[in-house]
PDB file of C-alpha atoms in Angstrom:
ATOM      1  CA  LEU A   1      -3.152  -8.258 -10.320  1.00 41.00           C
ATOM      2  CA  MET A   2      -0.872  -8.320 -13.382  1.00 40.00           C
ATOM      3  CA  GLU A   3      -3.767  -9.417 -15.579  1.00 42.00           C
ATOM      4  CA  SER A   4      -5.885  -6.506 -14.231  1.00 41.00           C
ATOM      5  CA  VAL A   5      -3.156  -3.992 -14.861  1.00 39.00           C
ATOM      6  CA  LEU A   6      -2.479  -5.265 -18.366  1.00 39.00           C
ATOM      7  CA  GLY A   7      -6.174  -5.389 -19.145  1.00 42.00           C
ATOM      8  CA  ILE A   8      -6.703  -1.767 -18.125  1.00 37.00           C
ATOM      9  CA  ALA A   9      -3.671  -0.624 -20.106  1.00 39.00           C
ATOM     10  CA  LEU A  10      -4.711  -2.468 -23.277  1.00 38.00           C
ATOM     11  CA  ARG A  11      -8.302  -1.129 -23.075  1.00 39.00           C
ATOM     12  CA  GLN A  12      -7.000   2.436 -23.095  1.00 43.00           C
ATOM     13  CA  PRO A  13      -4.516   2.630 -25.939  1.00 39.00           C
ATOM     14  CA  GLY A  14      -5.277   6.270 -26.584  1.00 40.00           C
ATOM     15  CA  GLU A  15      -4.484   7.580 -23.130  1.00 43.00           C
ATOM     16  CA  PRO A  16      -1.389   9.801 -22.809  1.00 41.00           C
ATOM     17  CA  ARG A  17       1.673   8.113 -21.306  1.00 46.00           C
ATOM     18  CA  SER A  18       4.507   9.631 -19.288  1.00 40.00           C
ATOM     19  CA  GLU A  19       7.641  10.512 -21.075  1.00 47.00           C
ATOM     20  CA  SER A  20       9.645   9.911 -17.888  1.00 64.00           C
ATOM     21  CA  GLY A  21       9.462   6.210 -18.542  1.00 77.00           C
ATOM     22  CA  THR A  22      12.649   5.093 -16.815  1.00 83.00           C
ATOM     23  CA  ARG A  23      12.092   7.181 -13.682  1.00 86.00           C
ATOM     24  CA  ASN A  24       8.468   6.063 -13.328  1.00 89.00           C
ATOM     25  CA  PHE A  25       9.433   2.449 -13.990  1.00 90.00           C
ATOM     26  CA  TRP A  26      11.991   2.296 -11.162  1.00 90.00           C
ATOM     27  CA  CYS A  27       9.906   4.397  -8.750  1.00 91.00           C
ATOM     28  CA  HIS A  28       7.062   1.877  -9.141  1.00 92.00           C
ATOM     29  CA  VAL A  29       9.475  -1.098  -8.714  1.00 92.00           C
ATOM     30  CA  LEU A  30      11.262   0.304  -5.641  1.00 93.00           C
ATOM     31  CA  GLU A  31       8.045   1.656  -4.082  1.00 93.00           C
ATOM     32  CA  GLY A  32       6.386  -1.750  -4.263  1.00 92.00           C
ATOM     33  CA  SER A  33       9.529  -3.509  -2.921  1.00 92.00           C
ATOM     34  CA  CYS A  34       9.771  -1.199   0.114  1.00 94.00           C
ATOM     35  CA  ALA A  35       6.074  -1.506   0.824  1.00 92.00           C
ATOM     36  CA  SER A  36       6.220  -5.333   0.593  1.00 91.00           C
ATOM     37  CA  PHE A  37       9.164  -5.442   3.008  1.00 93.00           C
ATOM     38  CA  GLY A  38       7.308  -3.269   5.540  1.00 92.00           C
ATOM     39  CA  MET A  39       4.071  -5.220   5.329  1.00 90.00           C
ATOM     40  CA  GLU A  40       5.855  -8.595   5.491  1.00 90.00           C
ATOM     41  CA  LEU A  41       7.551  -7.579   8.727  1.00 89.00           C
ATOM     42  CA  VAL A  42       4.133  -7.606  10.373  1.00 89.00           C
ATOM     43  CA  ALA A  43       2.310  -9.869   7.947  1.00 82.00           C
ATOM     44  CA  PRO A  44      -1.439  -9.614   8.681  1.00 75.00           C
ATOM     45  CA  GLY A  45      -1.931 -13.366   8.217  1.00 75.00           C
ATOM     46  CA  VAL A  46       0.989 -14.417  10.400  1.00 79.00           C
ATOM     47  CA  VAL A  47       2.277 -11.815  12.824  1.00 83.00           C
ATOM     48  CA  PHE A  48      -0.970 -10.002  13.678  1.00 82.00           C
ATOM     49  CA  PRO A  49      -2.843 -13.178  14.801  1.00 83.00           C
ATOM     50  CA  VAL A  50       0.061 -14.049  17.098  1.00 85.00           C
ATOM     51  CA  LEU A  51      -0.039 -10.525  18.495  1.00 86.00           C
ATOM     52  CA  ALA A  52      -3.782 -10.735  19.045  1.00 85.00           C
ATOM     53  CA  ALA A  53      -3.378 -14.092  20.794  1.00 85.00           C
ATOM     54  CA  ALA A  54      -0.708 -12.559  23.068  1.00 86.00           C
ATOM     55  CA  LEU A  55      -3.277  -9.956  24.114  1.00 85.00           C
ATOM     56  CA  GLY A  56      -5.751 -12.706  25.046  1.00 85.00           C
ATOM     57  CA  ALA A  57      -7.750 -13.020  21.802  1.00 80.00           C
ATOM     58  CA  SER A  58      -9.598 -16.290  21.298  1.00 82.00           C
ATOM     59  CA  PRO A  59      -9.198 -18.328  18.098  1.00 82.00           C
ATOM     60  CA  ALA A  60     -12.752 -17.385  17.183  1.00 83.00           C
ATOM     61  CA  PHE A  61     -11.950 -13.705  17.532  1.00 81.00           C
ATOM     62  CA  VAL A  62      -8.824 -14.037  15.381  1.00 79.00           C
ATOM     63  CA  GLY A  63     -10.771 -15.920  12.712  1.00 79.00           C
ATOM     64  CA  ALA A  64     -13.585 -13.385  12.728  1.00 79.00           C
ATOM     65  CA  LEU A  65     -11.116 -10.570  12.350  1.00 77.00           C
ATOM     66  CA  GLY A  66      -9.642 -12.275   9.263  1.00 73.00           C
ATOM     67  CA  ALA A  67     -13.089 -12.698   7.710  1.00 75.00           C
ATOM     68  CA  LEU A  68     -13.948  -9.009   8.366  1.00 74.00           C
ATOM     69  CA  SER A  69     -10.686  -7.961   6.771  1.00 71.00           C
ATOM     70  CA  GLY A  70     -11.725  -9.875   3.636  1.00 70.00           C
ATOM     71  CA  LEU A  71     -15.130  -8.201   3.596  1.00 70.00           C
ATOM     72  CA  SER A  72     -13.390  -4.835   3.781  1.00 68.00           C
ATOM     73  CA  PHE A  73     -12.610  -5.246   0.037  1.00 68.00           C
ATOM     74  CA  LEU A  74     -16.225  -4.346  -0.626  1.00 70.00           C
ATOM     75  CA  ALA A  75     -15.327  -0.772   0.343  1.00 64.00           C
ATOM     76  CA  PRO A  76     -14.440   0.392  -3.238  1.00 63.00           C
ATOM     77  CA  LEU A  77     -18.080  -0.229  -4.175  1.00 64.00           C
ATOM     78  CA  LEU A  78     -19.076   2.718  -1.926  1.00 67.00           C
ATOM     79  CA  VAL A  79     -16.718   5.138  -3.470  1.00 63.00           C
ATOM     80  CA  ALA A  80     -16.147   3.828  -6.991  1.00 60.00           C
ATOM     81  CA  ARG A  81     -18.108   6.600  -8.696  1.00 63.00           C
ATOM     82  CA  ARG A  82     -16.106   9.265  -6.861  1.00 66.00           C
ATOM     83  CA  PHE A  83     -12.811   7.658  -7.807  1.00 63.00           C
ATOM     84  CA  GLU A  84     -13.824   7.263 -11.454  1.00 60.00           C
ATOM     85  CA  ALA A  85     -14.601  10.996 -11.632  1.00 62.00           C
ATOM     86  CA  GLU A  86     -11.145  11.925 -10.324  1.00 65.00           C
ATOM     87  CA  ARG A  87      -9.016  12.813 -13.349  1.00 70.00           C
ATOM     88  CA  ARG A  88      -5.721  13.268 -11.464  1.00 76.00           C
ATOM     89  CA  LYS A  89      -5.195   9.913  -9.727  1.00 82.00           C
ATOM     90  CA  LYS A  90      -1.832  10.571  -8.162  1.00 88.00           C
ATOM     91  CA  ARG A  91      -3.157  12.999  -5.536  1.00 88.00           C
ATOM     92  CA  LEU A  92      -5.855  10.529  -4.587  1.00 87.00           C
ATOM     93  CA  VAL A  93      -3.460   7.640  -4.351  1.00 89.00           C
ATOM     94  CA  LEU A  94      -1.018   9.625  -2.209  1.00 92.00           C
ATOM     95  CA  LEU A  95      -3.827  10.657   0.143  1.00 91.00           C
ATOM     96  CA  LEU A  96      -5.146   7.089   0.516  1.00 89.00           C
ATOM     97  CA  GLY A  97      -1.518   5.961   0.873  1.00 92.00           C
ATOM     98  CA  ILE A  98      -1.266   8.046   4.029  1.00 93.00           C
ATOM     99  CA  GLY A  99      -4.337   6.338   5.405  1.00 90.00           C
ATOM    100  CA  GLN A 100      -2.855   2.975   4.480  1.00 90.00           C
ATOM    101  CA  ARG A 101       0.337   3.680   6.393  1.00 93.00           C
ATOM    102  CA  LEU A 102      -1.079   5.387   9.499  1.00 93.00           C
ATOM    103  CA  PRO A 103      -2.126   2.074  11.195  1.00 91.00           C
ATOM    104  CA  PHE A 104       1.546   0.960  11.178  1.00 93.00           C
ATOM    105  CA  LEU A 105       2.308   4.042  13.272  1.00 93.00           C
ATOM    106  CA  LEU A 106      -0.775   3.921  15.463  1.00 93.00           C
ATOM    107  CA  LEU A 107      -0.512   0.228  16.424  1.00 92.00           C
ATOM    108  CA  PRO A 108       2.895   0.432  18.127  1.00 92.00           C
ATOM    109  CA  VAL A 109       1.851   3.559  20.001  1.00 93.00           C
ATOM    110  CA  ILE A 110      -1.319   1.807  21.225  1.00 93.00           C
ATOM    111  CA  LEU A 111       0.751  -1.173  22.310  1.00 92.00           C
ATOM    112  CA  LEU A 112       3.191   1.026  24.190  1.00 91.00           C
ATOM    113  CA  VAL A 113       0.443   2.807  26.064  1.00 89.00           C
ATOM    114  CA  MET A 114      -2.088   0.034  26.706  1.00 88.00           C
ATOM    115  CA  ALA A 115      -0.598  -3.438  26.193  1.00 85.00           C
ATOM    116  CA  ASP A 116       0.399  -3.953  29.858  1.00 84.00           C
ATOM    117  CA  SER A 117      -2.428  -2.092  31.647  1.00 83.00           C
ATOM    118  CA  GLU A 118      -5.596  -2.290  29.421  1.00 87.00           C
ATOM    119  CA  THR A 119      -5.184  -5.554  27.587  1.00 85.00           C
ATOM    120  CA  GLN A 120      -8.734  -6.048  26.367  1.00 86.00           C
ATOM    121  CA  ALA A 121      -9.205  -2.424  25.348  1.00 89.00           C
ATOM    122  CA  CYS A 122      -5.852  -2.602  23.549  1.00 90.00           C
ATOM    123  CA  LEU A 123      -6.914  -5.720  21.692  1.00 88.00           C
ATOM    124  CA  LEU A 124     -10.181  -4.100  20.562  1.00 89.00           C
ATOM    125  CA  LEU A 125      -8.493  -0.885  19.498  1.00 91.00           C
ATOM    126  CA  ILE A 126      -5.770  -2.514  17.470  1.00 87.00           C
ATOM    127  CA  ALA A 127      -8.387  -4.705  15.814  1.00 86.00           C
ATOM    128  CA  LEU A 128     -10.390  -1.653  14.782  1.00 88.00           C
ATOM    129  CA  VAL A 129      -7.309   0.163  13.499  1.00 88.00           C
ATOM    130  CA  ASN A 130      -6.286  -2.943  11.488  1.00 84.00           C
ATOM    131  CA  LEU A 131      -9.726  -3.191   9.940  1.00 84.00           C
ATOM    132  CA  ALA A 132      -9.735   0.515   9.079  1.00 85.00           C
ATOM    133  CA  GLY A 133      -6.403   0.082   7.351  1.00 85.00           C
ATOM    134  CA  ALA A 134      -7.665  -2.884   5.352  1.00 82.00           C
ATOM    135  CA  MET A 135     -10.623  -0.819   4.150  1.00 82.00           C
ATOM    136  CA  VAL A 136      -8.282   2.006   2.999  1.00 85.00           C
ATOM    137  CA  VAL A 137      -6.091  -0.503   1.141  1.00 83.00           C
ATOM    138  CA  SER A 138      -9.103  -1.948  -0.712  1.00 80.00           C
ATOM    139  CA  ALA A 139     -10.167   1.554  -1.698  1.00 81.00           C
ATOM    140  CA  LEU A 140      -6.637   2.354  -2.827  1.00 83.00           C
ATOM    141  CA  VAL A 141      -6.289  -0.486  -5.299  1.00 81.00           C
ATOM    142  CA  PRO A 142      -8.539   0.799  -8.157  1.00 80.00           C
ATOM    143  CA  PRO A 143      -7.050   4.285  -8.551  1.00 84.00           C
ATOM    144  CA  TRP A 144      -3.510   2.818  -8.039  1.00 86.00           C
ATOM    145  CA  ILE A 145      -4.040   0.356 -10.983  1.00 84.00           C
ATOM    146  CA  ALA A 146      -5.445   3.191 -13.127  1.00 83.00           C
ATOM    147  CA  LEU A 147      -2.449   5.392 -12.361  1.00 86.00           C
ATOM    148  CA  LEU A 148       0.001   2.602 -13.025  1.00 86.00           C
ATOM    149  CA  SER A 149      -1.524   2.037 -16.449  1.00 83.00           C
ATOM    150  CA  GLU A 150      -1.253   5.725 -17.271  1.00 84.00           C
ATOM    151  CA  THR A 151       2.372   6.155 -16.170  1.00 86.00           C
ATOM    152  CA  ILE A 152       3.941   2.992 -17.610  1.00 86.00           C
ATOM    153  CA  ARG A 153       3.743   2.021 -21.299  1.00 86.00           C
ATOM    154  CA  PRO A 154       1.772  -1.211 -21.910  1.00 85.00           C
ATOM    155  CA  GLU A 155       4.751  -3.126 -23.282  1.00 85.00           C
ATOM    156  CA  ARG A 156       6.737  -2.461 -20.059  1.00 89.00           C
ATOM    157  CA  LEU A 157       4.065  -3.489 -17.554  1.00 87.00           C
ATOM    158  CA  ALA A 158       4.968  -7.190 -17.560  1.00 88.00           C
ATOM    159  CA  ARG A 159       8.657  -6.398 -17.012  1.00 90.00           C
ATOM    160  CA  LEU A 160       7.786  -3.940 -14.295  1.00 90.00           C
ATOM    161  CA  MET A 161       5.653  -6.522 -12.415  1.00 90.00           C
ATOM    162  CA  GLY A 162       8.390  -9.106 -12.832  1.00 91.00           C
ATOM    163  CA  TYR A 163      11.011  -6.865 -11.248  1.00 91.00           C
ATOM    164  CA  ARG A 164       8.568  -5.718  -8.592  1.00 91.00           C
ATOM    165  CA  ASN A 165       7.461  -9.209  -7.599  1.00 91.00           C
ATOM    166  CA  SER A 166      11.065 -10.554  -7.664  1.00 92.00           C
ATOM    167  CA  PHE A 167      12.431  -7.815  -5.465  1.00 93.00           C
ATOM    168  CA  SER A 168       9.434  -8.062  -3.179  1.00 91.00           C
ATOM    169  CA  SER A 169       9.864 -11.813  -2.748  1.00 90.00           C
ATOM    170  CA  VAL A 170      13.581 -11.484  -1.816  1.00 92.00           C
ATOM    171  CA  LEU A 171      12.764  -8.673   0.639  1.00 92.00           C
ATOM    172  CA  GLY A 172       9.853 -10.779   1.962  1.00 89.00           C
ATOM    173  CA  LEU A 173      12.306 -13.502   2.907  1.00 91.00           C
ATOM    174  CA  LEU A 174      14.516 -10.943   4.600  1.00 93.00           C
ATOM    175  CA  ALA A 175      11.500  -9.439   6.406  1.00 91.00           C
ATOM    176  CA  GLY A 176      10.526 -12.896   7.710  1.00 90.00           C
ATOM    177  CA  ALA A 177      14.049 -13.432   9.153  1.00 92.00           C
ATOM    178  CA  VAL A 178      14.068  -9.963  10.734  1.00 92.00           C
ATOM    179  CA  SER A 179      10.578 -10.486  12.158  1.00 91.00           C
ATOM    180  CA  ALA A 180      11.527 -13.848  13.723  1.00 90.00           C
ATOM    181  CA  ALA A 181      14.776 -12.357  15.194  1.00 92.00           C
ATOM    182  CA  PHE A 182      12.962  -9.401  16.778  1.00 92.00           C
ATOM    183  CA  LEU A 183      10.123 -11.474  18.211  1.00 90.00           C
ATOM    184  CA  SER A 184      12.604 -13.826  19.945  1.00 90.00           C
ATOM    185  CA  ALA A 185      15.175 -11.204  20.980  1.00 91.00           C
ATOM    186  CA  PHE A 186      12.837  -8.755  22.758  1.00 91.00           C
ATOM    187  CA  ALA A 187      10.117  -9.137  25.343  1.00 89.00           C
ATOM    188  CA  PHE A 188       6.499  -8.398  24.713  1.00 89.00           C
ATOM    189  CA  PRO A 189       5.294  -5.741  23.761  1.00 88.00           C
ATOM    190  CA  ALA A 190       8.683  -4.175  22.818  1.00 90.00           C
ATOM    191  CA  ASN A 191       9.235  -6.788  20.113  1.00 91.00           C
ATOM    192  CA  TYR A 192       6.036  -5.923  18.227  1.00 92.00           C
ATOM    193  CA  VAL A 193       6.466  -2.190  18.861  1.00 93.00           C
ATOM    194  CA  LEU A 194       9.939  -2.252  17.213  1.00 93.00           C
ATOM    195  CA  LEU A 195       8.627  -4.297  14.258  1.00 92.00           C
ATOM    196  CA  TYR A 196       5.746  -1.907  13.606  1.00 93.00           C
ATOM    197  CA  PHE A 197       7.957   1.141  13.764  1.00 94.00           C
ATOM    198  CA  ILE A 198      10.415  -0.395  11.294  1.00 94.00           C
ATOM    199  CA  ALA A 199       7.506  -1.399   9.060  1.00 94.00           C
ATOM    200  CA  PHE A 200       6.183   2.165   9.145  1.00 95.00           C
ATOM    201  CA  GLY A 201       9.598   3.483   8.205  1.00 95.00           C
ATOM    202  CA  ALA A 202       9.795   1.199   5.140  1.00 95.00           C
ATOM    203  CA  LEU A 203       6.249   2.172   4.111  1.00 95.00           C
ATOM    204  CA  ALA A 204       7.085   5.859   4.552  1.00 95.00           C
ATOM    205  CA  ILE A 205      10.015   5.460   2.150  1.00 95.00           C
ATOM    206  CA  SER A 206       7.664   3.665  -0.347  1.00 95.00           C
ATOM    207  CA  TRP A 207       5.256   6.637  -0.146  1.00 95.00           C
ATOM    208  CA  LEU A 208       8.081   9.095  -0.893  1.00 94.00           C
ATOM    209  CA  LEU A 209       9.174   6.976  -3.839  1.00 93.00           C
ATOM    210  CA  PHE A 210       5.650   6.950  -5.207  1.00 93.00           C
ATOM    211  CA  ALA A 211       5.499  10.719  -4.864  1.00 92.00           C
ATOM    212  CA  LEU A 212       8.310  10.901  -7.416  1.00 91.00           C
ATOM    213  CA  VAL A 213       6.150   9.305 -10.121  1.00 90.00           C
ATOM    214  CA  GLU A 214       5.248  11.748 -12.838  1.00 87.00           C
ATOM    215  CA  GLU A 215       1.567  11.763 -13.727  1.00 81.00           C
ATOM    216  CA  VAL A 216       0.384  12.647 -17.217  1.00 68.00           C
ATOM    217  CA  PRO A 217      -2.291  15.361 -17.265  1.00 50.00           C
ATOM    218  CA  ALA A 218      -5.675  14.479 -18.718  1.00 45.00           C
ATOM    219  CA  ARG A 219      -6.189  15.392 -22.337  1.00 42.00           C
ATOM    220  CA  ASP A 220      -8.391  18.373 -21.573  1.00 40.00           C
ATOM    221  CA  GLU A 221      -5.755  19.676 -19.157  1.00 44.00           C
ATOM    222  CA  VAL A 222      -2.960  19.726 -21.726  1.00 42.00           C
ATOM    223  CA  PRO A 223      -2.474  23.283 -23.076  1.00 45.00           C
ATOM    224  CA  SER A 224      -3.255  23.538 -26.697  1.00 45.00           C
ATOM    225  CA  THR A 225      -0.570  24.767 -29.086  1.00 47.00           C
ATOM    226  CA  PRO A 226      -1.562  28.136 -30.596  1.00 48.00           C
ATOM    227  CA  ALA A 227      -1.969  28.162 -34.345  1.00 45.00           C
ATOM    228  CA  THR A 228       0.737  29.898 -36.326  1.00 45.00           C
TER     229      THR A 228
END
């Protein structure tokens, strides 16, 4: 990911950069850290398969779901032209960010309503919601990378990713401990419901932090200075 971000930035040396460098820098760092904490609480490759198994999913079903999630990263191919034409990326990223976070709110609600009475229907529904969320994430990545390269100076991108990855790793360890504690302390499905609600809270904070990033207007949107 770092190579992709740096590559985009270096290929566009003439693009305008935000003057609010420090603010944008820390908004990106803290946004990514909060998002990582939330997602690691219910890690798709660890927690979700255990949840699916608790609802009666077979190993084949869990494996197929993982493969379909991987295929969801083909989604950007369907909308790439539309995203490339969007000059103001922040609005698009924020909109897709809502779609990315909604599954973390919908899943616990579905579990609360259906986990005990309609197990199979609950399993199918949370699987579909999870796949939809994965598709939104895959569509979100290209405009997010483009916006990152426009709001952070090229020479600061490596430092930003270093801080972001370091904080995310520490919070990931904390998320793993919290997840293990909740799964053992509460009965099913309350344990997963609480984890998903906490994850949604962390992701909501990350969305608010991203909303504070200042986007630079496109060149043809910058008002020209009248001649004197």
